[in-house]
mmCIF file of C-alpha atoms and ligand atoms in Angstrom:
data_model
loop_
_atom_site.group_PDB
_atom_site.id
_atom_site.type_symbol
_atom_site.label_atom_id
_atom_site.label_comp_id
_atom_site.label_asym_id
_atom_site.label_seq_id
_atom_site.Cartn_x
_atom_site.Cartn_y
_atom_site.Cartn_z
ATOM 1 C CA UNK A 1 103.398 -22.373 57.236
ATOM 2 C CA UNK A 2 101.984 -19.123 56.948
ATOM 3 C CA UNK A 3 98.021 -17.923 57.040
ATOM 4 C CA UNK A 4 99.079 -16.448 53.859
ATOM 5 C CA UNK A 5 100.385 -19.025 51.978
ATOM 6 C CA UNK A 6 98.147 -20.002 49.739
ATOM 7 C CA UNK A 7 97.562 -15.873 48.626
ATOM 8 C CA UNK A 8 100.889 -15.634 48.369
ATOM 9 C CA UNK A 9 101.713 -17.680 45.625
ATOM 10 C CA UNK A 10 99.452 -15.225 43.288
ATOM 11 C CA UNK A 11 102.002 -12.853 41.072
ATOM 12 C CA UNK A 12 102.451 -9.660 42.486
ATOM 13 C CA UNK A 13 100.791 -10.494 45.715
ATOM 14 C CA UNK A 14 102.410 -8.092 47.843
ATOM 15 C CA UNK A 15 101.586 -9.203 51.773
ATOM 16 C CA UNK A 16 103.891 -6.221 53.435
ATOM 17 C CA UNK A 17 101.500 -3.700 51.594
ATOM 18 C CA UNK A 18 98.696 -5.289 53.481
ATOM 19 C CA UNK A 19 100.534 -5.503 56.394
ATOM 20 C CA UNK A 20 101.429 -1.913 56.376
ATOM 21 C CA UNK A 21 97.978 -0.622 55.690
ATOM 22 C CA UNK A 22 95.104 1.068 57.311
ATOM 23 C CA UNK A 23 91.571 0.702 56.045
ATOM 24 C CA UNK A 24 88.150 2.698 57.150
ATOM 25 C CA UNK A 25 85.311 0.646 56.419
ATOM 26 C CA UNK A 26 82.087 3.372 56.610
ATOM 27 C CA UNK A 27 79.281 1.307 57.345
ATOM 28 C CA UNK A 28 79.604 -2.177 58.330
ATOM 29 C CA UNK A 29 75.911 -3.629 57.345
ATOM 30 C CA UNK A 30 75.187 -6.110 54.276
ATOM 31 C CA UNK A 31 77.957 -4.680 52.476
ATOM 32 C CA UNK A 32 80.774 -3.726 55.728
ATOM 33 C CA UNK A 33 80.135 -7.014 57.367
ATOM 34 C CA UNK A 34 81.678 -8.936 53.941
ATOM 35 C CA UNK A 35 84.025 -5.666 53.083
ATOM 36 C CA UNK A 36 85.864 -6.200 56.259
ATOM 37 C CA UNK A 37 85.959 -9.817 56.869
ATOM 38 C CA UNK A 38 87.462 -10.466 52.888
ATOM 39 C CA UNK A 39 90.170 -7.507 54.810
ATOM 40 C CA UNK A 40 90.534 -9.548 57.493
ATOM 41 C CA UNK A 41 90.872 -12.740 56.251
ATOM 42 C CA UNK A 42 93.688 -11.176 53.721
ATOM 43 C CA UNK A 43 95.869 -10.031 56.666
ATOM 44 C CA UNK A 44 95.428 -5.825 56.027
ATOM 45 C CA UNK A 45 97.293 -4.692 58.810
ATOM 46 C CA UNK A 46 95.022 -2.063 60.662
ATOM 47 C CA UNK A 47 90.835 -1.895 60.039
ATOM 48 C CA UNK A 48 89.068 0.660 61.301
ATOM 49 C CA UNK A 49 85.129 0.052 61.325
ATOM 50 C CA UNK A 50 82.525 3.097 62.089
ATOM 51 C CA UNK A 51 78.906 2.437 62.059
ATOM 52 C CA UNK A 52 76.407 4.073 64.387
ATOM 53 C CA UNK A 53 73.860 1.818 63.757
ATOM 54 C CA UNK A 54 72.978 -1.340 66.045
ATOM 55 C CA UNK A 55 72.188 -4.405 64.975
ATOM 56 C CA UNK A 56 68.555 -5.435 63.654
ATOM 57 C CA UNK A 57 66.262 -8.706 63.316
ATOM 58 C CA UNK A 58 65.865 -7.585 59.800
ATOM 59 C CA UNK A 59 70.204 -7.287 59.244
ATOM 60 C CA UNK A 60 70.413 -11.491 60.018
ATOM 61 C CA UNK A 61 69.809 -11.943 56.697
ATOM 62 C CA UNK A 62 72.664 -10.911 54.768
ATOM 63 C CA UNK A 63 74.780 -9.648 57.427
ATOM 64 C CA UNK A 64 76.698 -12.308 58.434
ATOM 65 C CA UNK A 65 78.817 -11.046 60.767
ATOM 66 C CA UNK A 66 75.584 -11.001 63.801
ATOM 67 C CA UNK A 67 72.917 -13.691 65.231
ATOM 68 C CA UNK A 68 70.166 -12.850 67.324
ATOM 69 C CA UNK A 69 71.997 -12.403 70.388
ATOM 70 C CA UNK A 70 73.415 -9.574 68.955
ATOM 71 C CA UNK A 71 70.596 -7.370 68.304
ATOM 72 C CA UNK A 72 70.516 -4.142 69.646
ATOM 73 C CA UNK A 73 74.168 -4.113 69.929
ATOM 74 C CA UNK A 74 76.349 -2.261 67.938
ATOM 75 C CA UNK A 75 77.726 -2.936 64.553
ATOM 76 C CA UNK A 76 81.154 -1.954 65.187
ATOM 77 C CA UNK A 77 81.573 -3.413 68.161
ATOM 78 C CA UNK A 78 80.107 -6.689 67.469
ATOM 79 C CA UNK A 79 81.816 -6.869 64.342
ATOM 80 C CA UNK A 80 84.981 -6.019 65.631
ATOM 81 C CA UNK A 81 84.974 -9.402 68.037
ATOM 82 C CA UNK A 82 84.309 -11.390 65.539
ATOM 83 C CA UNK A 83 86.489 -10.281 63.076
ATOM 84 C CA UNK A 84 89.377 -10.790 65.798
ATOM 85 C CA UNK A 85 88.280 -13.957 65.832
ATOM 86 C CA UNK A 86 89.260 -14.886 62.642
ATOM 87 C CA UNK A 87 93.080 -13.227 62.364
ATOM 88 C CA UNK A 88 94.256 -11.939 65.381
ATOM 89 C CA UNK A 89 97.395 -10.852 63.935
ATOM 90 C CA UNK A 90 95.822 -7.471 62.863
ATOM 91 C CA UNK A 91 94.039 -4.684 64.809
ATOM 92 C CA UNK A 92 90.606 -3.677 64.682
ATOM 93 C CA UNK A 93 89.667 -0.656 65.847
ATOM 94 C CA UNK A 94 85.566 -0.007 66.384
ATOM 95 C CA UNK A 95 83.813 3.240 65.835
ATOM 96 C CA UNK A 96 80.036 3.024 66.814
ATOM 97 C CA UNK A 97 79.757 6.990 65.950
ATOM 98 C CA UNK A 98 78.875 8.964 62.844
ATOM 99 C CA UNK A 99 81.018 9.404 59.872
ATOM 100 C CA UNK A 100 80.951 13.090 60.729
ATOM 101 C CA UNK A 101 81.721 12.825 64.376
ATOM 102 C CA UNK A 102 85.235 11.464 63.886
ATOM 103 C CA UNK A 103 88.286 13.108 63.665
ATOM 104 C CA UNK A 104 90.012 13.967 60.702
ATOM 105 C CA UNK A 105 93.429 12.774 61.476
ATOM 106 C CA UNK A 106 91.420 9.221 61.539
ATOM 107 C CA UNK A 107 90.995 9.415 57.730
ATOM 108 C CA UNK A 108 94.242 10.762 57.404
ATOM 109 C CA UNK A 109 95.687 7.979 58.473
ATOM 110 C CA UNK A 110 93.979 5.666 56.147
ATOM 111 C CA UNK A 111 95.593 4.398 52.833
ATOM 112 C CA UNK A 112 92.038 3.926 51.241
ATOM 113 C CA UNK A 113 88.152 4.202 52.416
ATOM 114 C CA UNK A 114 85.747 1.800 51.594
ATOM 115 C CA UNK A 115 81.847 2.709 51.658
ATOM 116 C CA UNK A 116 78.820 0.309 52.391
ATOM 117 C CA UNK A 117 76.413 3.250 53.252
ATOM 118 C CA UNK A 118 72.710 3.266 53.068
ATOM 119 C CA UNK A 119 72.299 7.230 52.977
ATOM 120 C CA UNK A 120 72.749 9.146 49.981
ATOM 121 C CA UNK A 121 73.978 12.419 52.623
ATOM 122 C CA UNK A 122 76.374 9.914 53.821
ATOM 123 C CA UNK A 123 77.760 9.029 51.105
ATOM 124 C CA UNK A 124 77.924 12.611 49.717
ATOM 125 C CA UNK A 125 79.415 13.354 52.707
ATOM 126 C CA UNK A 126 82.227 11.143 52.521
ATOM 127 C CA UNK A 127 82.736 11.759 48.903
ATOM 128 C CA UNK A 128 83.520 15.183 49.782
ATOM 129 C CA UNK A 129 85.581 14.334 52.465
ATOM 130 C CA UNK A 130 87.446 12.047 50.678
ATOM 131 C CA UNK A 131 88.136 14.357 47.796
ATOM 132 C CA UNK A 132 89.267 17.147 50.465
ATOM 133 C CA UNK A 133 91.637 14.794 51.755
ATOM 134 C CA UNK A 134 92.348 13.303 48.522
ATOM 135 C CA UNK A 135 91.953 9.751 49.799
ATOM 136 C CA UNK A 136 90.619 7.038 47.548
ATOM 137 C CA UNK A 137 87.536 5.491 47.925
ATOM 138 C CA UNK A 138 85.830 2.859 47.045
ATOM 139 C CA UNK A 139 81.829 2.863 47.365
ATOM 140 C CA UNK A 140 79.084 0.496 46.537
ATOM 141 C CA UNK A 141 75.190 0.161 46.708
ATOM 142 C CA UNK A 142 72.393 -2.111 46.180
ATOM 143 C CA UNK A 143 69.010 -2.556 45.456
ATOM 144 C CA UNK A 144 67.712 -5.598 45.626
ATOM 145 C CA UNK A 145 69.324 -8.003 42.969
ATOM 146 C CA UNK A 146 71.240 -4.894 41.535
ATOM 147 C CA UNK A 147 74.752 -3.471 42.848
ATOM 148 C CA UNK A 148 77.149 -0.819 41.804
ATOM 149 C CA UNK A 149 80.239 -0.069 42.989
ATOM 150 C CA UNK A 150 83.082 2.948 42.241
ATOM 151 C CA UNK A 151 85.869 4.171 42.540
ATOM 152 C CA UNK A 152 86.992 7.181 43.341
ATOM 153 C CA UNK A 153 90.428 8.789 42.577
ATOM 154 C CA UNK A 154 90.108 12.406 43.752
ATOM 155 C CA UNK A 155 90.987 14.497 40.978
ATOM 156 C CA UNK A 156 91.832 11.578 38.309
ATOM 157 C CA UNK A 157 88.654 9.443 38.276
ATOM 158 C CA UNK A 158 85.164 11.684 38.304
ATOM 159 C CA UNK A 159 83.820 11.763 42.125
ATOM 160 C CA UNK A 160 80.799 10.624 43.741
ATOM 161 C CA UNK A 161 78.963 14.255 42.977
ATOM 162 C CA UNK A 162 80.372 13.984 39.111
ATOM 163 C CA UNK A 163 77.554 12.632 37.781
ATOM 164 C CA UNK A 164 73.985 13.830 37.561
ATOM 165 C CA UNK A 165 72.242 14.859 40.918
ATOM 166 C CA UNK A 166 69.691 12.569 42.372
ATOM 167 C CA UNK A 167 66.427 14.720 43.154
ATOM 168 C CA UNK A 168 65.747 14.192 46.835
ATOM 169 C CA UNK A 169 62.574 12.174 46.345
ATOM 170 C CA UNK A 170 64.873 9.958 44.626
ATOM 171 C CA UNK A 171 67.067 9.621 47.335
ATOM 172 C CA UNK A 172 66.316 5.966 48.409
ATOM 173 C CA UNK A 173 66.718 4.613 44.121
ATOM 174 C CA UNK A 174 70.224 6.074 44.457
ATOM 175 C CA UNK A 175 71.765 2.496 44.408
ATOM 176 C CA UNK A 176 69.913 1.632 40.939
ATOM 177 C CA UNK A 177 71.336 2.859 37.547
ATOM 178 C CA UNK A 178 70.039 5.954 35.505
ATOM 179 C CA UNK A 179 67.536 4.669 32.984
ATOM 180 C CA UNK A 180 64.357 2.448 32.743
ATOM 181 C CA UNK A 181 64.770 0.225 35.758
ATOM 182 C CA UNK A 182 63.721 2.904 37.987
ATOM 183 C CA UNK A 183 60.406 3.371 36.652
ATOM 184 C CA UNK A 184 59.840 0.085 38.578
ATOM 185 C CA UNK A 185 60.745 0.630 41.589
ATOM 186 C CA UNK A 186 58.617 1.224 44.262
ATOM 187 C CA UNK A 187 57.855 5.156 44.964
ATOM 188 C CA UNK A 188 57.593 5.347 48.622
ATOM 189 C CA UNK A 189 61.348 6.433 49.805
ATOM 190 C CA UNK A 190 60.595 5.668 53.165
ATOM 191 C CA UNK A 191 60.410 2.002 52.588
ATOM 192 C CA UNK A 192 63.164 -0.458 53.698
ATOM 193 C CA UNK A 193 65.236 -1.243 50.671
ATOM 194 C CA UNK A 194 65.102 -4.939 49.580
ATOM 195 C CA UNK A 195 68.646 -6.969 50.180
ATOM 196 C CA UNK A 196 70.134 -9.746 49.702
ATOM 197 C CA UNK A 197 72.688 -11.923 50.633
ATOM 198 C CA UNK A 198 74.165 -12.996 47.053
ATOM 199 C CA UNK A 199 74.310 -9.310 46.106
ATOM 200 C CA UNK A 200 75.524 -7.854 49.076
ATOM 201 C CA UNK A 201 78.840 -10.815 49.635
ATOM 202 C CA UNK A 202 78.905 -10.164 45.347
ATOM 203 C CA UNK A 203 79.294 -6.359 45.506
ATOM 204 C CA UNK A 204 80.893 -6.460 49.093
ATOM 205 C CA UNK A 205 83.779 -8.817 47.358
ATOM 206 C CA UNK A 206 84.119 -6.775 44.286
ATOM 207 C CA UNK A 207 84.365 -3.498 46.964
ATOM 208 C CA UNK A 208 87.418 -4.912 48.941
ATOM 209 C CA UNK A 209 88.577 -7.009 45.959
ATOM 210 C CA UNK A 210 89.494 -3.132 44.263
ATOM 211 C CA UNK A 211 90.549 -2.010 47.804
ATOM 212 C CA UNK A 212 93.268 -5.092 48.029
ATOM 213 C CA UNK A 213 94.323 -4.695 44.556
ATOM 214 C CA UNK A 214 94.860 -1.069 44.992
ATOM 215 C CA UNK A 215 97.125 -1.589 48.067
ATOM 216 C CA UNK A 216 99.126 -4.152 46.039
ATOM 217 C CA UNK A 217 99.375 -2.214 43.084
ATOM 218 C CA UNK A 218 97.750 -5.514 41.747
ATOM 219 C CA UNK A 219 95.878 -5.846 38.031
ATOM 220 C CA UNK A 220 93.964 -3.090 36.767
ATOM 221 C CA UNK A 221 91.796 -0.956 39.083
ATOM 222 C CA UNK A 222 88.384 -0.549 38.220
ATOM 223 C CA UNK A 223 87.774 2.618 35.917
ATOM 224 C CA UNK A 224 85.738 3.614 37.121
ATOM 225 C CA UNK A 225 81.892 2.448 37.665
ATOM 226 C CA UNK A 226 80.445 -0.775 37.683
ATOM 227 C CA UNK A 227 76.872 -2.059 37.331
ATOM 228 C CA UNK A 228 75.428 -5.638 38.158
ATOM 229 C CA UNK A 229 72.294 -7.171 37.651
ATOM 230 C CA UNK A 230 72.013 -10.526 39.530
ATOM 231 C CA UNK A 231 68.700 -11.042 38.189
ATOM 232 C CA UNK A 232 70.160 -11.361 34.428
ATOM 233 C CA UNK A 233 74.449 -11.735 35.505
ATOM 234 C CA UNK A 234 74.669 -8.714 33.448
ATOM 235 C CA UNK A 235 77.695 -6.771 34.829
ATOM 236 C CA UNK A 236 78.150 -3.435 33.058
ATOM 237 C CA UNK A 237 81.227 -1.143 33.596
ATOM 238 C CA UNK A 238 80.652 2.436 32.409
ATOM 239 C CA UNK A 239 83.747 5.051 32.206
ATOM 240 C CA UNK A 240 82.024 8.395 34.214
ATOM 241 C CA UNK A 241 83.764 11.499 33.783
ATOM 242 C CA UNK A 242 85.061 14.028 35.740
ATOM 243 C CA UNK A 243 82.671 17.217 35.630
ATOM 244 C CA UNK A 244 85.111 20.435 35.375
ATOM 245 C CA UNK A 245 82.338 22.387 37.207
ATOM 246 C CA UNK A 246 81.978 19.884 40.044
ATOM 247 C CA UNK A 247 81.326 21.203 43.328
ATOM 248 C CA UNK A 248 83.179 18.572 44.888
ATOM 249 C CA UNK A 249 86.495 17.775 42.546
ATOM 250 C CA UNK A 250 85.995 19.823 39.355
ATOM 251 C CA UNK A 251 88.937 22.314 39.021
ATOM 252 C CA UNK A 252 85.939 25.638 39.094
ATOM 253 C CA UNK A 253 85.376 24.506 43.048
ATOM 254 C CA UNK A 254 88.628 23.703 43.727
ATOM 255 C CA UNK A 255 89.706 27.443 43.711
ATOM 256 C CA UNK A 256 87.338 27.725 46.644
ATOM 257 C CA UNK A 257 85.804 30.804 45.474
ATOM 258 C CA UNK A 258 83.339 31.664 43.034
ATOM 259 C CA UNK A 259 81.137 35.030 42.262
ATOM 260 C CA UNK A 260 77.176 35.088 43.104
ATOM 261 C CA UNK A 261 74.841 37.840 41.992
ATOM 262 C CA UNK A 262 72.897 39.378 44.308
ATOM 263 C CA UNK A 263 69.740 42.475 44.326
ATOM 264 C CA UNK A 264 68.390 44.670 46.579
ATOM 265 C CA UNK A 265 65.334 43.157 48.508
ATOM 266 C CA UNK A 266 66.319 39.706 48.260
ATOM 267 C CA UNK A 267 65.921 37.557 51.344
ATOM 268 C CA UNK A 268 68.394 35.566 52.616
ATOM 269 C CA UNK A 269 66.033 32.362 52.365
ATOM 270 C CA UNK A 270 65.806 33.140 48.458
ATOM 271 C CA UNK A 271 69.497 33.438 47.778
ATOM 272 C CA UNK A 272 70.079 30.297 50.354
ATOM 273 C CA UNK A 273 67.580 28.417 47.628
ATOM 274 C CA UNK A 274 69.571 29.560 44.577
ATOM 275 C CA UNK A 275 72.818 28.750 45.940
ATOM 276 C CA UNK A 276 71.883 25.171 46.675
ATOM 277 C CA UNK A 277 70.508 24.485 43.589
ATOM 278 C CA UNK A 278 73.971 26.113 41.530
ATOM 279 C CA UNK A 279 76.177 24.266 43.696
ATOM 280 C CA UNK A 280 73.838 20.801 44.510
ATOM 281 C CA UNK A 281 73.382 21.339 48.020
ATOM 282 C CA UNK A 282 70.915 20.353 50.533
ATOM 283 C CA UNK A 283 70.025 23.256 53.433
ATOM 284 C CA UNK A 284 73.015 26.258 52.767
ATOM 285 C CA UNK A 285 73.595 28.322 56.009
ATOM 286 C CA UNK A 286 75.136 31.638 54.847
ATOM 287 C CA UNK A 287 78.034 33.271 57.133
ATOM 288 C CA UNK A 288 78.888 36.726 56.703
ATOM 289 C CA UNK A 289 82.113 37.771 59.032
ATOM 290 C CA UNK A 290 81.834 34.829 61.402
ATOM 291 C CA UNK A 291 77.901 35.162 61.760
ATOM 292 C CA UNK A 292 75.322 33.307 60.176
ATOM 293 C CA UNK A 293 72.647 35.246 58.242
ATOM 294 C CA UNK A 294 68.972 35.375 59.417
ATOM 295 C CA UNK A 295 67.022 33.950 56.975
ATOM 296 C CA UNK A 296 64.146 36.572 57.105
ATOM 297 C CA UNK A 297 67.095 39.392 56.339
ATOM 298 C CA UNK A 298 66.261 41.101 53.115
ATOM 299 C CA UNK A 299 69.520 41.933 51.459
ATOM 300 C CA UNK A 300 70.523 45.461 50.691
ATOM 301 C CA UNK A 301 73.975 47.927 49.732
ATOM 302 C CA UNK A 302 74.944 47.742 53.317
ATOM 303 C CA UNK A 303 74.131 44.674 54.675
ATOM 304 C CA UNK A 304 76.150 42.798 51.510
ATOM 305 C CA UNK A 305 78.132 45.031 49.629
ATOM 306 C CA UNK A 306 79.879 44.470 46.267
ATOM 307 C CA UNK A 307 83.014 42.457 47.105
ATOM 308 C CA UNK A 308 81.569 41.116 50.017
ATOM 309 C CA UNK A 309 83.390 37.447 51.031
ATOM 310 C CA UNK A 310 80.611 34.612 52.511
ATOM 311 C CA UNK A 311 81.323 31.204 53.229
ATOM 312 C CA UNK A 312 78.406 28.458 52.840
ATOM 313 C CA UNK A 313 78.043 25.512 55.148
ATOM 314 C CA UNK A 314 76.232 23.038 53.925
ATOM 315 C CA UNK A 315 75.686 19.055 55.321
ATOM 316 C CA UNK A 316 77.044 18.176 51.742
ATOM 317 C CA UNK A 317 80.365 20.142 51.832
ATOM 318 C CA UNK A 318 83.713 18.656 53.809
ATOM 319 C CA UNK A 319 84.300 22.414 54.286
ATOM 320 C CA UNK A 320 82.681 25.739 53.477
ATOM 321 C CA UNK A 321 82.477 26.973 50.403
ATOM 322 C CA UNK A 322 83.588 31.141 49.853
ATOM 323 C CA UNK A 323 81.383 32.920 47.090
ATOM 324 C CA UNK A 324 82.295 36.795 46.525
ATOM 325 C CA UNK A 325 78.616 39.186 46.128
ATOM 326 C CA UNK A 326 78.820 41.094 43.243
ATOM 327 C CA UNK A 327 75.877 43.528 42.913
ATOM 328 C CA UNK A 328 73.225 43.406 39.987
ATOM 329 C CA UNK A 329 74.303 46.765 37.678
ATOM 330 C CA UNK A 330 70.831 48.435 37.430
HETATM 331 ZN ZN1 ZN B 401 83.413 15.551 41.303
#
């Protein structure tokens, strides 16, 4: 009899698709460690896990996959043996890098992504990646007794940077929804986040649950946010929409080019600051013909002319963004 059996006698269940499939699984802490085993466990053909992180005293509770001996090891790796453990029918492949440091013919290869990341830049990172490689993902968060998780469908469902920018002192709230229940969280960002291990298998399972059904073709896909409250079993799903002006997906960026206004006597620094606030980025670096502007340069009619082509790098952008000067008409 197979593994499989008993999943296989759910309509629709499609076990070739699984077989067939690669999965990335960015981050595998509370949320990776339960992500990938549910993968596992349902016989997805090829998992590839990429954490950098090692493993923590303060992970054993709610990451299941490690026990004491396994601190100061890394994630990946240690997750990767066990996993194999349970089905070695499929391959696991562990990353213990940065998102950022691996290739892009990895992600390529993937059907879907699945996120479990505790940084905000990560995950607006991979967003961006994902929408430049127009890969699905599916991302999650917590805080405490609250979860979300999303799904994104580059260029049909809204993406990660869709909805309203989260100011950077914000940054570690970023799991929690907009509205009230922020006011009571605590203020330094700094502090470890609370977790849990209800929440984190909860909003782990509903992350690969979408994953599995998208593979399959199964049900209907989440569409396209979801909110829960373990504290009241309130689970919320809320229909985000695309943003036509999105520097990520929305149709304005993806011409890759837009128009900035510049004058005379302007530094560099100053135009850097304006930029990242138009197009919601973190530290822009400004290249002009392969070199990257000094930030102490004060701009004039010969160092950026009307018509002028630069190309801004920024931590936030899967690839550099090209903005044509046009000069203020005096
Ligand atoms: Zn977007």
């Amino acid at each position: 009899m197979s593994r499989y059996d008993r999943q296989l006698r759910i309509d629709g269940w499609n076990q070739e698709k699984l077989r067939d499939a690669t999965v990335l699984v960015a981050g595998v802490g509370a949320l990776g460690s339960f992500i990938a085993t549910n993968l596992t466990l349902s016989g997805v053909g090829k998992l590839i896990l990429v954490d950098m992180d090692t493993v923590e005293v303060s992970n054993l509770n709610r990451q299941f996959l490690f026990r004491k001996r396994d601190v100061r090891k890394y994630k990946a790796e240690v997750a990767a043996r066990k996993l194999r453990q349970m089905n070695n029918e499929i391959e696991i492949v562990s990353m213990p890098t940065k998102l950022e440091n691996i290739k892009r013919s990895v992600y390529e290869e993937c059907d879907i992504i699945t996120a479990g990341l505790d940084s905000f830049d990560a995950r607006r990172w991979l967003n961006s990646l994902c929408v430049d490689l127009n890969k699905p993902l599916i991302t999650g968060g917590m805080y405490g007794f609250m979860g979300h998780v999303q799904r994104i469908i580059p260029y049909e469902t809204p993406c990660f940077e869709c909805q309203p920018l989260v100011p950077q002192e914000k940054l570690s709230q970023a799991c929690s929804p907009i509205g009230e229940k922020r006011k009571h969280l605590p203020k330094k960002p700094e502090a470890p986040l609370p977790a849990v291990a209800t929440l984190s298998m909860i909003i782990g399972g509903i992350i690969s649950q979408e994953c599995l059904k998208h593979l399959m073709e199964l049900g209907t896909p989440l569409d396209n946010y979801l909110f829960y409250d373990g504290m009241t079993n309130t689970t919320t799903v809320i229909k985000l929409e695309r943003k036509y002006n999105c520097p990520v997906c929305g149709e304005f960026y993806s011409l890759k080019e837009a128009t900035i206004t510049v004058e005379d006597g302007e530094k560099i620094s100053d135009l850097s600051t304006r930029i990242a606030y138009a197009f919601g980025l973190a530290e822009p670096r400004i290249m002009l013909r392969g070199v990257i502007l000094d930030k102490e340069l004060i701009i004039n009619k010969k160092n950026l002319k009307e018509g002028s082509k630069i190309f801004i790098m920024d931590d936030r952008l899967a690839k550099p963004l090209k903005l044509i000067i046009k000069r203020e008409k005096k």
